[in-house]
Tab-separated table of C-alpha atoms in Angstrom:
chain	number	residue	atom	x	y	z
A	1	MET	CA	151.725	34.060	38.435
A	2	ASN	CA	148.868	36.104	40.256
A	3	LEU	CA	146.268	34.339	40.806
A	4	SER	CA	144.578	38.416	41.391
A	5	ARG	CA	146.011	39.085	38.334
A	6	ILE	CA	145.206	36.781	36.396
A	7	LEU	CA	140.980	36.748	37.748
A	8	ALA	CA	141.438	40.476	37.198
A	9	TYR	CA	141.365	39.755	32.952
A	10	THR	CA	139.376	36.667	33.482
A	11	VAL	CA	136.400	38.700	35.278
A	12	ARG	CA	136.769	41.518	32.410
A	13	HIS	CA	135.689	38.976	29.809
A	14	LEU	CA	132.965	38.260	32.094
A	15	TYR	CA	131.930	41.074	32.148
A	16	LEU	CA	131.606	41.555	28.929
A	17	TYR	CA	128.519	39.087	29.129
A	18	LYS	CA	126.711	40.363	32.037
A	19	ARG	CA	124.745	43.225	30.164
A	20	SER	CA	125.073	41.136	26.170
A	21	LEU	CA	122.088	39.312	25.040
A	22	PRO	CA	124.191	38.456	21.629
A	23	ARG	CA	127.051	37.589	23.490
A	24	LEU	CA	125.129	35.339	25.234
A	25	MET	CA	123.623	33.959	23.000
A	26	GLU	CA	127.033	33.187	20.885
A	27	ILE	CA	127.807	30.144	23.791
A	28	PHE	CA	125.480	28.581	22.698
A	29	TYR	CA	124.510	29.698	18.838
A	30	TRP	CA	126.967	27.469	17.511
A	31	PRO	CA	127.721	23.952	19.366
A	32	VAL	CA	123.372	24.049	19.071
A	33	LEU	CA	123.763	24.480	15.456
A	34	ASP	CA	126.272	22.252	14.664
A	35	LEU	CA	124.032	20.055	16.830
A	36	LEU	CA	120.348	20.143	14.750
A	37	VAL	CA	122.368	20.269	11.287
A	38	TRP	CA	124.297	17.166	12.139
A	39	GLY	CA	121.734	15.632	13.977
A	40	PHE	CA	119.050	15.729	10.677
A	41	ILE	CA	122.153	14.296	8.490
A	42	SER	CA	122.256	11.380	10.713
A	43	ILE	CA	118.698	10.813	10.371
A	44	TYR	CA	118.610	11.395	6.583
A	45	LEU	CA	121.887	8.744	6.169
A	46	MET	CA	119.958	6.267	8.509
A	47	ARG	CA	116.859	6.055	6.589
A	48	PHE	CA	118.745	5.108	3.191
A	49	LYS	CA	121.931	3.105	5.678
A	50	GLY	CA	124.404	4.850	3.374
A	51	ASP	CA	122.808	3.369	-0.300
A	52	LEU	CA	122.350	7.301	-0.641
A	53	PRO	CA	121.645	7.841	-4.465
A	54	ASN	CA	124.134	10.768	-6.288
A	55	PHE	CA	125.888	11.337	-2.017
A	56	VAL	CA	128.176	12.956	-3.540
A	57	ALA	CA	126.488	15.218	-5.787
A	58	PHE	CA	123.556	16.356	-3.402
A	59	PHE	CA	126.241	17.155	-0.085
A	60	ILE	CA	128.332	19.132	-3.039
A	61	GLY	CA	126.767	21.051	-4.759
A	62	ALA	CA	124.302	21.999	-1.783
A	63	LEU	CA	128.101	22.771	-0.182
A	64	ILE	CA	128.264	25.254	-3.501
A	65	LEU	CA	124.632	26.578	-3.218
A	66	TRP	CA	124.655	27.198	0.351
A	67	ASP	CA	128.098	29.248	0.140
A	68	ILE	CA	125.848	31.453	-2.603
A	69	LEU	CA	123.430	32.358	0.187
A	70	PHE	CA	125.755	32.933	2.743
A	71	ARG	CA	128.576	35.223	0.536
A	72	SER	CA	125.461	36.898	-0.362
A	73	GLN	CA	124.617	38.089	3.325
A	74	GLN	CA	128.220	38.490	3.994
A	75	GLY	CA	129.263	40.847	1.286
A	76	ILE	CA	126.414	43.716	2.433
A	77	SER	CA	127.225	42.792	6.508
A	78	VAL	CA	130.520	42.372	6.115
A	79	SER	CA	131.330	45.291	4.186
A	80	PHE	CA	129.124	48.180	6.219
A	81	LEU	CA	131.013	46.519	8.825
A	82	GLU	CA	134.348	47.319	7.326
A	83	ASP	CA	132.841	50.889	7.119
A	84	SER	CA	131.949	51.042	10.696
A	85	TRP	CA	135.137	50.067	11.961
A	86	SER	CA	137.074	52.192	9.949
A	87	ARG	CA	135.152	55.102	11.445
A	88	ASN	CA	134.056	56.227	7.443
A	89	LEU	CA	129.938	55.478	7.941
A	90	LEU	CA	130.021	59.727	8.690
A	91	ASN	CA	132.089	60.607	5.552
A	92	VAL	CA	129.653	57.820	3.523
A	93	PHE	CA	126.565	59.684	5.223
A	94	ILE	CA	127.301	63.166	4.987
A	95	SER	CA	128.061	62.556	1.029
A	96	PRO	CA	125.410	63.417	-1.028
A	97	ILE	CA	125.015	59.079	-1.241
A	98	SER	CA	121.239	58.238	-0.402
A	99	PRO	CA	121.019	55.734	2.246
A	100	ALA	CA	118.746	53.639	-0.769
A	101	GLU	CA	122.274	54.150	-3.516
A	102	TYR	CA	124.035	53.080	-0.316
A	103	VAL	CA	122.664	49.777	0.215
A	104	PHE	CA	122.685	49.278	-3.632
A	105	SER	CA	126.469	49.443	-3.675
A	106	LEU	CA	126.519	46.646	-0.923
A	107	LEU	CA	124.448	44.505	-3.387
A	108	LEU	CA	126.637	45.141	-5.919
A	109	VAL	CA	129.371	44.241	-3.955
A	110	SER	CA	128.034	41.121	-2.724
A	111	VAL	CA	127.213	40.272	-6.306
A	112	LEU	CA	131.045	40.253	-7.059
A	113	LYS	CA	132.185	39.040	-4.119
A	114	LEU	CA	130.046	35.563	-4.806
A	115	ILE	CA	130.866	35.251	-8.016
A	116	PHE	CA	134.585	34.896	-7.159
A	117	ALA	CA	133.810	32.357	-4.278
A	118	SER	CA	131.765	30.473	-6.995
A	119	VAL	CA	134.202	30.559	-9.410
A	120	VAL	CA	136.726	28.821	-7.084
A	121	LEU	CA	134.363	26.704	-5.230
A	122	VAL	CA	132.650	25.502	-8.500
A	123	GLY	CA	136.486	24.698	-10.071
A	124	LEU	CA	137.578	22.782	-6.955
A	125	ALA	CA	134.662	20.709	-6.567
A	126	TRP	CA	134.799	19.984	-10.429
A	127	ILE	CA	139.356	19.421	-10.128
A	128	LEU	CA	138.611	17.345	-6.584
A	129	TYR	CA	135.781	15.286	-6.814
A	130	SER	CA	134.350	15.503	-10.381
A	131	PHE	CA	131.062	17.101	-9.004
A	132	ASN	CA	130.557	19.664	-12.413
A	133	ILE	CA	127.092	22.070	-10.867
A	134	PHE	CA	126.583	22.666	-14.658
A	135	THR	CA	124.501	19.129	-15.288
A	136	VAL	CA	122.191	21.103	-13.066
A	137	GLY	CA	121.631	23.191	-16.452
A	138	MET	CA	119.575	26.136	-17.011
A	139	ASP	CA	117.795	25.230	-13.129
A	140	LEU	CA	120.683	26.554	-11.335
A	141	ILE	CA	119.295	30.063	-12.909
A	142	PRO	CA	115.941	29.954	-10.129
A	143	LEU	CA	117.874	28.282	-7.855
A	144	VAL	CA	120.930	30.885	-7.698
A	145	ALA	CA	118.635	34.094	-7.996
A	146	ASN	CA	116.516	32.770	-5.206
A	147	LEU	CA	119.478	32.324	-3.122
A	148	ILE	CA	120.705	35.366	-3.212
A	149	ILE	CA	117.608	37.243	-3.300
A	150	MET	CA	117.283	35.873	0.270
A	151	GLY	CA	120.739	36.665	0.637
A	152	TRP	CA	120.203	40.405	0.626
A	153	SER	CA	117.089	40.498	2.889
A	154	VAL	CA	119.011	38.476	5.279
A	155	GLY	CA	122.211	41.035	4.579
A	156	ILE	CA	120.121	44.200	5.094
A	157	VAL	CA	118.381	43.363	7.948
A	158	THR	CA	121.613	42.266	9.774
A	159	MET	CA	122.706	45.630	8.386
A	160	SER	CA	119.890	47.260	10.256
A	161	ILE	CA	120.255	45.389	13.244
A	162	ILE	CA	123.895	46.624	13.621
A	163	LEU	CA	123.046	49.955	13.254
A	164	ARG	CA	120.789	50.060	15.374
A	165	PHE	CA	122.672	47.986	18.119
A	166	GLY	CA	126.177	48.998	17.671
A	167	GLN	CA	129.136	46.960	18.376
A	168	GLU	CA	126.845	44.168	20.514
A	169	ALA	CA	125.105	43.082	17.552
A	170	GLU	CA	128.141	42.566	15.143
A	171	VAL	CA	128.538	38.611	15.845
A	172	LEU	CA	125.520	38.633	13.613
A	173	ALA	CA	127.293	39.314	10.415
A	174	TRP	CA	128.844	36.346	10.656
A	175	GLY	CA	125.960	33.839	12.704
A	176	ILE	CA	123.337	35.023	11.024
A	177	ALA	CA	123.419	33.182	7.925
A	178	PHE	CA	123.716	29.682	9.365
A	179	LEU	CA	120.356	30.452	11.960
A	180	PHE	CA	118.469	29.391	8.717
A	181	GLN	CA	120.675	26.269	8.164
A	182	PRO	CA	118.475	23.671	9.889
A	183	VAL	CA	115.366	24.947	8.700
A	184	SER	CA	116.570	24.974	5.202
A	185	ALA	CA	117.144	22.113	4.651
A	186	VAL	CA	120.629	22.092	2.757
A	187	PHE	CA	122.159	18.507	3.262
A	188	TYR	CA	118.596	16.435	3.940
A	189	PRO	CA	115.254	16.421	2.409
A	190	VAL	CA	112.687	19.265	4.496
A	191	SER	CA	110.916	15.622	5.439
A	192	VAL	CA	113.506	14.552	7.663
A	193	LEU	CA	112.568	17.460	9.923
A	194	PRO	CA	110.043	17.286	12.603
A	195	GLU	CA	106.396	18.708	11.966
A	196	PRO	CA	107.308	22.675	13.610
A	197	LEU	CA	110.450	23.050	11.977
A	198	LYS	CA	108.583	21.234	8.625
A	199	THR	CA	106.400	24.379	8.894
A	200	ILE	CA	109.388	27.062	9.650
A	201	ALA	CA	110.687	25.817	6.700
A	202	HIS	CA	108.036	25.988	4.513
A	203	PHE	CA	108.562	29.668	5.221
A	204	ILE	CA	112.352	30.012	4.057
A	205	PRO	CA	112.629	30.534	0.632
A	206	ALA	CA	115.950	28.653	0.872
A	207	SER	CA	114.191	25.316	1.317
A	208	HIS	CA	112.494	25.705	-1.144
A	209	VAL	CA	115.610	25.627	-3.350
A	210	PHE	CA	117.751	22.919	-1.910
A	211	GLU	CA	114.080	20.814	-2.455
A	212	GLY	CA	114.665	22.068	-6.243
A	213	LEU	CA	118.092	21.362	-6.029
A	214	ARG	CA	117.646	18.204	-4.984
A	215	ALA	CA	114.881	16.764	-7.391
A	216	VAL	CA	117.443	18.560	-10.372
A	217	ILE	CA	119.960	16.363	-9.413
A	218	SER	CA	118.265	12.995	-8.788
A	219	GLY	CA	117.134	13.324	-12.446
A	220	GLY	CA	113.797	14.591	-12.519
A	221	ALA	CA	112.582	18.269	-13.647
A	222	LEU	CA	112.827	21.274	-11.412
A	223	PRO	CA	109.537	21.505	-8.638
A	224	LEU	CA	108.001	24.883	-10.305
A	225	ASN	CA	105.737	24.807	-7.207
A	226	GLU	CA	108.921	24.940	-5.478
A	227	ILE	CA	110.329	27.952	-7.483
A	228	LEU	CA	107.173	30.415	-7.377
A	229	TRP	CA	106.795	29.544	-3.553
A	230	ALA	CA	110.216	30.817	-3.080
A	231	ALA	CA	110.719	33.771	-5.298
A	232	GLY	CA	106.816	34.986	-3.554
A	233	LEU	CA	108.791	34.153	-0.040
A	234	ASN	CA	111.981	36.294	-2.085
A	235	VAL	CA	109.902	39.475	-2.856
A	236	ALA	CA	107.666	39.629	0.264
A	237	TYR	CA	111.150	39.188	2.281
A	238	ILE	CA	113.016	41.390	0.544
A	239	ILE	CA	110.235	44.211	0.333
A	240	LEU	CA	110.076	43.609	4.774
A	241	ALA	CA	114.116	43.970	4.602
A	242	ILE	CA	114.005	47.152	2.995
A	243	LEU	CA	111.081	49.214	5.035
A	244	PHE	CA	112.542	47.441	8.312
A	245	PHE	CA	116.299	49.458	7.425
A	246	THR	CA	113.802	52.510	6.199
A	247	TRP	CA	112.446	52.921	8.976
A	248	ASN	CA	115.470	51.610	11.311
A	249	PHE	CA	117.350	54.090	9.491
A	250	ARG	CA	114.518	57.158	10.458
A	251	THR	CA	114.579	56.098	13.600
A	252	ILE	CA	118.530	55.928	14.352
A	253	LYS	CA	118.407	59.135	13.034
A	254	LYS	CA	115.816	60.750	15.590
A	255	LYS	CA	117.916	58.708	18.589
A	256	GLY	CA	121.504	60.777	16.977
A	257	LEU	CA	122.917	57.099	16.786
A	258	LEU	CA	124.450	57.268	13.128
A	259	VAL	CA	127.174	58.862	14.654
A	260	LYS	CA	127.877	56.386	17.190
A	261	VAL	CA	127.538	53.740	15.132
A	262	GLY	CA	131.742	51.723	15.618
A	263	GLU	CA	132.030	53.061	18.999
B	4	MET	CA	126.472	89.346	2.407
B	5	THR	CA	124.390	86.610	1.881
B	6	LYS	CA	123.085	83.987	4.346
B	7	LEU	CA	124.431	80.434	3.789
B	8	LEU	CA	122.781	78.563	7.092
B	9	GLN	CA	120.184	79.635	9.043
B	10	VAL	CA	119.358	78.130	12.253
B	11	GLU	CA	115.570	79.183	13.480
B	12	GLY	CA	115.148	77.591	17.108
B	13	LEU	CA	116.949	74.058	16.896
B	14	THR	CA	116.419	71.888	19.441
B	15	LYS	CA	116.832	67.935	20.236
B	16	VAL	CA	115.310	65.932	22.873
B	17	PHE	CA	116.627	63.265	24.614
B	18	GLY	CA	114.228	61.823	26.856
B	19	SER	CA	114.411	63.628	29.779
B	20	VAL	CA	118.162	65.894	28.634
B	21	ARG	CA	117.176	68.737	26.137
B	22	ALA	CA	120.803	68.493	24.153
B	23	VAL	CA	120.008	71.710	22.419
B	24	ASP	CA	117.412	73.975	23.214
B	25	GLY	CA	115.985	76.561	20.979
B	26	ILE	CA	118.946	77.514	19.432
B	27	SER	CA	119.215	79.948	16.504
B	28	PHE	CA	121.811	81.601	14.593
B	29	GLU	CA	122.570	81.917	11.101
B	30	LEU	CA	126.064	81.808	8.482
B	31	MET	CA	127.136	84.604	6.236
B	32	GLU	CA	128.787	83.686	3.198
B	33	GLY	CA	132.819	83.907	3.531
B	34	GLU	CA	132.565	84.304	7.447
B	35	ILE	CA	134.389	81.768	9.904
B	36	LEU	CA	131.837	81.486	12.623
B	37	GLY	CA	132.863	79.082	15.586
B	38	LEU	CA	131.082	76.939	17.648
B	39	LEU	CA	132.250	77.029	21.219
B	40	GLY	CA	131.194	75.848	24.427
B	41	PRO	CA	132.377	73.079	26.904
B	42	ASN	CA	131.435	69.345	27.082
B	43	GLY	CA	128.213	68.166	26.621
B	44	ALA	CA	127.113	72.375	25.434
B	45	GLY	CA	125.493	70.081	22.511
B	46	LYS	CA	127.723	71.327	19.631
B	47	THR	CA	128.082	68.273	18.386
B	48	THR	CA	124.097	67.860	18.087
B	49	THR	CA	123.789	71.096	16.761
B	50	LEU	CA	126.582	69.832	13.683
B	51	GLN	CA	124.458	66.588	13.175
B	52	MET	CA	121.451	68.110	12.478
B	53	LEU	CA	123.380	70.508	10.192
B	54	LEU	CA	124.321	68.285	8.366
B	55	GLY	CA	120.681	65.879	8.966
B	56	LEU	CA	122.807	62.689	10.669
B	57	THR	CA	120.194	63.689	13.450
B	58	THR	CA	116.809	64.188	13.334
B	59	PRO	CA	116.118	67.961	15.159
B	60	THR	CA	113.008	67.374	17.647
B	61	SER	CA	111.766	70.679	16.500
B	62	GLY	CA	112.998	73.973	14.968
B	63	SER	CA	114.413	74.405	11.415
B	64	VAL	CA	118.095	73.832	8.832
B	65	SER	CA	118.066	76.216	6.225
B	66	ILE	CA	120.824	76.230	4.156
B	67	PHE	CA	121.522	77.509	0.528
B	68	GLY	CA	117.865	78.904	1.516
B	69	LEU	CA	117.255	74.904	1.252
B	70	ASP	CA	115.419	73.120	4.269
B	71	ILE	CA	117.918	70.546	5.216
B	72	LYS	CA	115.046	67.654	5.500
B	73	LYS	CA	113.189	67.912	2.638
B	74	HIS	CA	116.533	69.030	-0.195
B	75	ARG	CA	119.185	66.705	2.074
B	76	GLN	CA	121.132	65.649	-1.168
B	77	GLU	CA	121.192	68.563	-2.847
B	78	ILE	CA	122.825	70.779	-0.035
B	79	LEU	CA	125.564	68.026	0.946
B	80	ALA	CA	126.646	68.101	-2.296
B	81	LYS	CA	128.065	71.904	-1.609
B	82	ALA	CA	128.851	71.443	1.602
B	83	ASN	CA	131.477	68.989	3.529
B	84	PHE	CA	133.182	68.332	7.100
B	85	SER	CA	135.895	67.225	8.466
B	86	SER	CA	136.563	66.038	11.715
B	87	SER	CA	139.388	64.867	13.623
B	88	TYR	CA	136.896	62.147	15.175
B	89	ILE	CA	136.392	60.085	12.157
B	90	SER	CA	138.169	58.764	10.026
B	91	MET	CA	138.203	56.990	6.560
B	92	PRO	CA	138.501	53.172	4.982
B	93	PHE	CA	141.925	51.546	6.939
B	94	ALA	CA	143.408	49.498	3.767
B	95	LEU	CA	142.650	52.214	0.878
B	96	THR	CA	145.850	54.391	0.468
B	97	VAL	CA	144.817	58.097	0.375
B	98	TRP	CA	144.897	58.297	-3.251
B	99	GLU	CA	141.862	55.706	-3.238
B	100	ASN	CA	140.044	57.120	-0.905
B	101	LEU	CA	140.009	60.680	-2.070
B	102	THR	CA	139.029	58.754	-5.270
B	103	VAL	CA	135.803	57.429	-3.627
B	104	PHE	CA	135.282	60.782	-2.086
B	105	ALA	CA	135.917	62.168	-5.580
B	106	MET	CA	133.518	59.795	-6.957
B	107	LEU	CA	130.615	60.472	-4.204
B	108	TYR	CA	130.764	64.287	-4.716
B	109	GLU	CA	130.878	63.660	-8.711
B	110	VAL	CA	134.256	65.536	-8.794
B	111	LYS	CA	135.219	66.702	-12.648
B	112	GLU	CA	138.487	66.080	-13.507
B	113	ARG	CA	139.552	63.734	-10.544
B	114	LYS	CA	142.990	63.263	-10.673
B	115	ARG	CA	143.660	66.707	-10.814
B	116	LYS	CA	142.154	68.043	-8.260
B	117	ILE	CA	143.032	65.070	-6.035
B	118	THR	CA	146.462	66.312	-6.587
B	119	GLU	CA	146.072	70.006	-5.825
B	120	LEU	CA	144.533	69.149	-2.577
B	121	LEU	CA	147.606	66.700	-1.894
B	122	LYS	CA	149.972	69.288	-3.060
B	123	LYS	CA	148.203	71.923	-0.416
B	124	PHE	CA	148.380	69.914	2.343
B	125	GLU	CA	151.540	68.671	2.035
B	126	ILE	CA	151.049	64.790	1.968
B	127	GLU	CA	151.782	64.211	-1.677
B	128	GLU	CA	154.303	61.342	-0.110
B	129	LEU	CA	151.720	59.468	1.327
B	130	ARG	CA	149.622	59.179	-1.966
B	131	ASP	CA	149.858	55.341	-1.583
B	132	VAL	CA	149.804	55.023	1.152
B	133	PRO	CA	146.901	52.657	3.605
B	134	VAL	CA	145.275	54.736	6.043
B	135	ARG	CA	146.233	52.648	8.123
B	136	ARG	CA	149.884	53.277	8.861
B	137	LEU	CA	149.228	56.784	8.958
B	138	SER	CA	149.746	59.040	11.940
B	139	SER	CA	146.500	60.852	13.663
B	140	GLY	CA	147.781	63.825	12.176
B	141	GLN	CA	147.956	62.673	8.484
B	142	ILE	CA	144.206	61.623	8.758
B	143	THR	CA	143.531	65.288	9.666
B	144	ARG	CA	145.100	66.599	6.745
B	145	VAL	CA	143.658	63.259	4.389
B	146	SER	CA	140.322	64.488	5.538
B	147	LEU	CA	140.861	68.000	5.177
B	148	ALA	CA	141.653	67.038	1.417
B	149	LYS	CA	138.347	65.052	1.228
B	150	SER	CA	136.920	67.978	2.700
B	151	LEU	CA	137.379	70.466	-0.112
B	152	LEU	CA	137.097	67.638	-2.850
B	153	ASN	CA	133.714	68.893	-4.134
B	154	ASP	CA	134.690	73.013	-3.433
B	155	PRO	CA	132.432	73.195	-1.263
B	156	LYS	CA	130.939	76.088	-0.398
B	157	VAL	CA	129.974	75.678	3.159
B	158	LEU	CA	132.687	73.775	5.109
B	159	PHE	CA	131.462	72.202	8.853
B	160	LEU	CA	134.730	71.675	10.909
B	161	ASP	CA	134.850	69.404	14.019
B	162	GLU	CA	138.052	70.356	15.695
B	163	PRO	CA	140.025	69.668	12.242
B	164	THR	CA	143.416	70.516	14.649
B	165	ALA	CA	143.178	68.848	17.809
B	166	SER	CA	145.420	66.293	16.675
B	167	LEU	CA	147.744	68.420	14.538
B	168	ASP	CA	150.668	69.839	15.770
B	169	PRO	CA	151.156	73.028	16.481
B	170	ASP	CA	153.117	73.969	12.741
B	171	ILE	CA	150.870	71.468	10.830
B	172	ALA	CA	148.100	73.347	12.883
B	173	ASP	CA	149.066	76.702	12.128
B	174	LYS	CA	150.065	75.554	8.480
B	175	THR	CA	145.738	74.630	8.148
B	176	ARG	CA	144.878	77.376	9.302
B	177	SER	CA	146.453	79.934	6.866
B	178	LEU	CA	145.118	77.423	4.067
B	179	LEU	CA	141.535	77.379	5.651
B	180	GLN	CA	142.274	81.259	5.595
B	181	GLU	CA	143.599	81.926	2.411
B	182	ILE	CA	140.400	79.184	0.713
B	183	LYS	CA	138.316	81.035	2.698
B	184	GLU	CA	139.449	84.225	0.888
B	185	GLU	CA	140.296	82.732	-2.622
B	186	ARG	CA	136.445	81.619	-2.586
B	187	GLY	CA	134.400	83.086	-0.477
B	188	LEU	CA	134.253	79.938	2.099
B	189	SER	CA	131.777	79.476	4.650
B	190	ILE	CA	133.026	77.889	7.609
B	191	LEU	CA	131.553	76.362	10.788
B	192	TYR	CA	134.334	75.939	13.074
B	193	THR	CA	134.117	74.199	16.311
B	194	SER	CA	137.302	73.740	18.690
B	195	HIS	CA	139.162	73.879	22.291
B	196	ASN	CA	141.953	75.839	21.149
B	197	MET	CA	140.086	79.577	21.641
B	198	LYS	CA	143.663	81.243	20.493
B	199	GLU	CA	143.022	79.370	17.547
B	200	VAL	CA	139.760	80.557	17.505
B	201	GLU	CA	140.489	84.113	18.125
B	202	GLU	CA	142.906	84.116	15.338
B	203	LEU	CA	140.439	82.071	12.987
B	204	CYS	CA	136.909	83.176	13.407
B	205	ASP	CA	134.951	86.062	12.413
B	206	ARG	CA	132.023	85.526	15.154
B	207	VAL	CA	131.716	82.560	17.671
B	208	ILE	CA	128.695	81.591	19.561
B	209	PHE	CA	128.720	80.091	23.037
B	210	MET	CA	126.873	77.309	23.676
B	211	ASN	CA	126.123	75.776	27.485
B	212	ARG	CA	123.719	73.696	28.319
B	213	GLY	CA	122.293	73.263	25.104
B	214	LYS	CA	121.361	76.980	25.268
B	215	VAL	CA	123.315	80.058	22.742
B	216	VAL	CA	124.714	81.800	25.909
B	217	ALA	CA	126.446	84.627	23.306
B	218	GLN	CA	127.580	85.128	20.583
B	219	GLY	CA	129.168	88.134	18.086
B	220	ARG	CA	132.339	89.240	17.252
B	221	PRO	CA	135.382	88.051	20.197
B	222	GLU	CA	136.254	90.950	21.115
B	223	GLU	CA	132.552	92.106	21.803
B	224	ILE	CA	132.384	89.088	23.608
B	225	MET	CA	135.835	89.436	25.715
B	226	ARG	CA	134.139	93.215	26.432
B	227	ASP	CA	130.592	91.265	27.168
B	228	PHE	CA	132.016	89.185	30.141
B	229	ALA	CA	134.747	91.040	30.975
B	230	GLY	CA	137.527	88.503	30.248
B	231	SER	CA	140.860	89.117	28.849
B	232	SER	CA	141.157	86.193	26.203
B	233	LEU	CA	138.386	84.080	24.775
B	234	ASP	CA	140.000	80.932	26.966
B	235	ASP	CA	138.584	83.375	29.931
B	236	VAL	CA	135.701	83.352	28.898
B	237	PHE	CA	135.062	79.676	28.352
B	238	LEU	CA	135.691	79.143	31.776
B	239	LYS	CA	133.714	82.170	32.784
B	240	ILE	CA	130.972	80.299	30.290
B	241	ALA	CA	132.073	76.603	31.597
B	242	ARG	CA	131.755	77.900	35.271
B	243	GLY	CA	128.109	78.775	35.000
B	244	LYS	CA	128.715	82.878	34.407
B	245	THR	CA	126.489	85.499	32.670
B	246	TYR	CA	127.765	87.938	31.229
B	247	GLY	CA	129.666	90.627	32.902
């Protein structure tokens, strides 16, 4: 064993963190998110002292719906990354496809991917935990639709950031959706959150969806105000995401960065 | 001969660097034009602007009489590009990749066209092989096949033979010459292989530090620079010499 060689390769990895904010953040990102999510779940469970009604339905239902948001975002970001990794983006962008057509094709891929993933998850939840997500009934449609659109907005923004900052930003494709998890109140109600996070949650479409899901699973009606608020936010966010993508695409063409994506 | 491409006063400035500095040239129908110069001369940036991948700071690019800024999709449907520096989705087979691009270019009779090109580039046996298993020379041939899928009227080739062995490189040059003669194809060609350029190009443009420093037929340029070959001229230009 040669200490100099071991140190050489340690330094090689440490150099990466010197100039890379995303890499540096990644060290803290997952532990902090885990602490937040599990901390709020613990507070929620403590309030009911283990006597939480519809325990299984709340958690498994929430997990299945969260996965819809996650797949919807990943369907865009990861599909885009595959083109970037295979140095194929130039072939795509010198073909007659327009940036809008390219984005729409990725939206379609994301829907197909989440259909496959959802079929498996829903089936397994039924077989393993006797949980049937379809007991939510037709209310499932607006809940799922809102999550898909939120996933698209996050996916389009992620793709735009990767286009601009390249490899440095690739970690976002896997991690960015989880940034919204603590304030999306996936596994606990918004009321568990401290005041500042409650305000943020109010502007996150997913938090209204999960509040709606819990209301329906508890046997109540779908709170229309929550769904309409989520839909309104989603319309605003998807428009902003598209505008951001368009502005960003124009900027990277001006800076000559399009040809450097994936390097 | 008709002008297929016209570049006027094309300039690209990145911060304090003038990567391309007011260049003007044209590409005629059925012509192979070599775009040459040392590294950092501005060839790649020029090519990117011609393809609409980078926005020029000033100047204009018109292809088929249409402005690339306003008619990008219409132009790109009748043009194509191949470079030894880009690739294709690794997990897809050669056939699948070519099918995707044939769909992007709305190629009619896709299967016939792909089969014909696989045969032309002697890669029929690779049709069901994923791109990740191909050598760089094989990927270059697949990329060249892709670039002819839409029967382009103008082809942009960025060092297309850089990763090919001498035999395949020679076959590729012959094939390009043949296609050019058959269809009156116009080609803008970048290469560092001056012998290849002498053999293939009707006209060449030498760039250095963002400017066009010489243009004309290879023999004219050799005469003007008192060089015995284009290699000789290249070295003179790269080392900052001007005419004579």
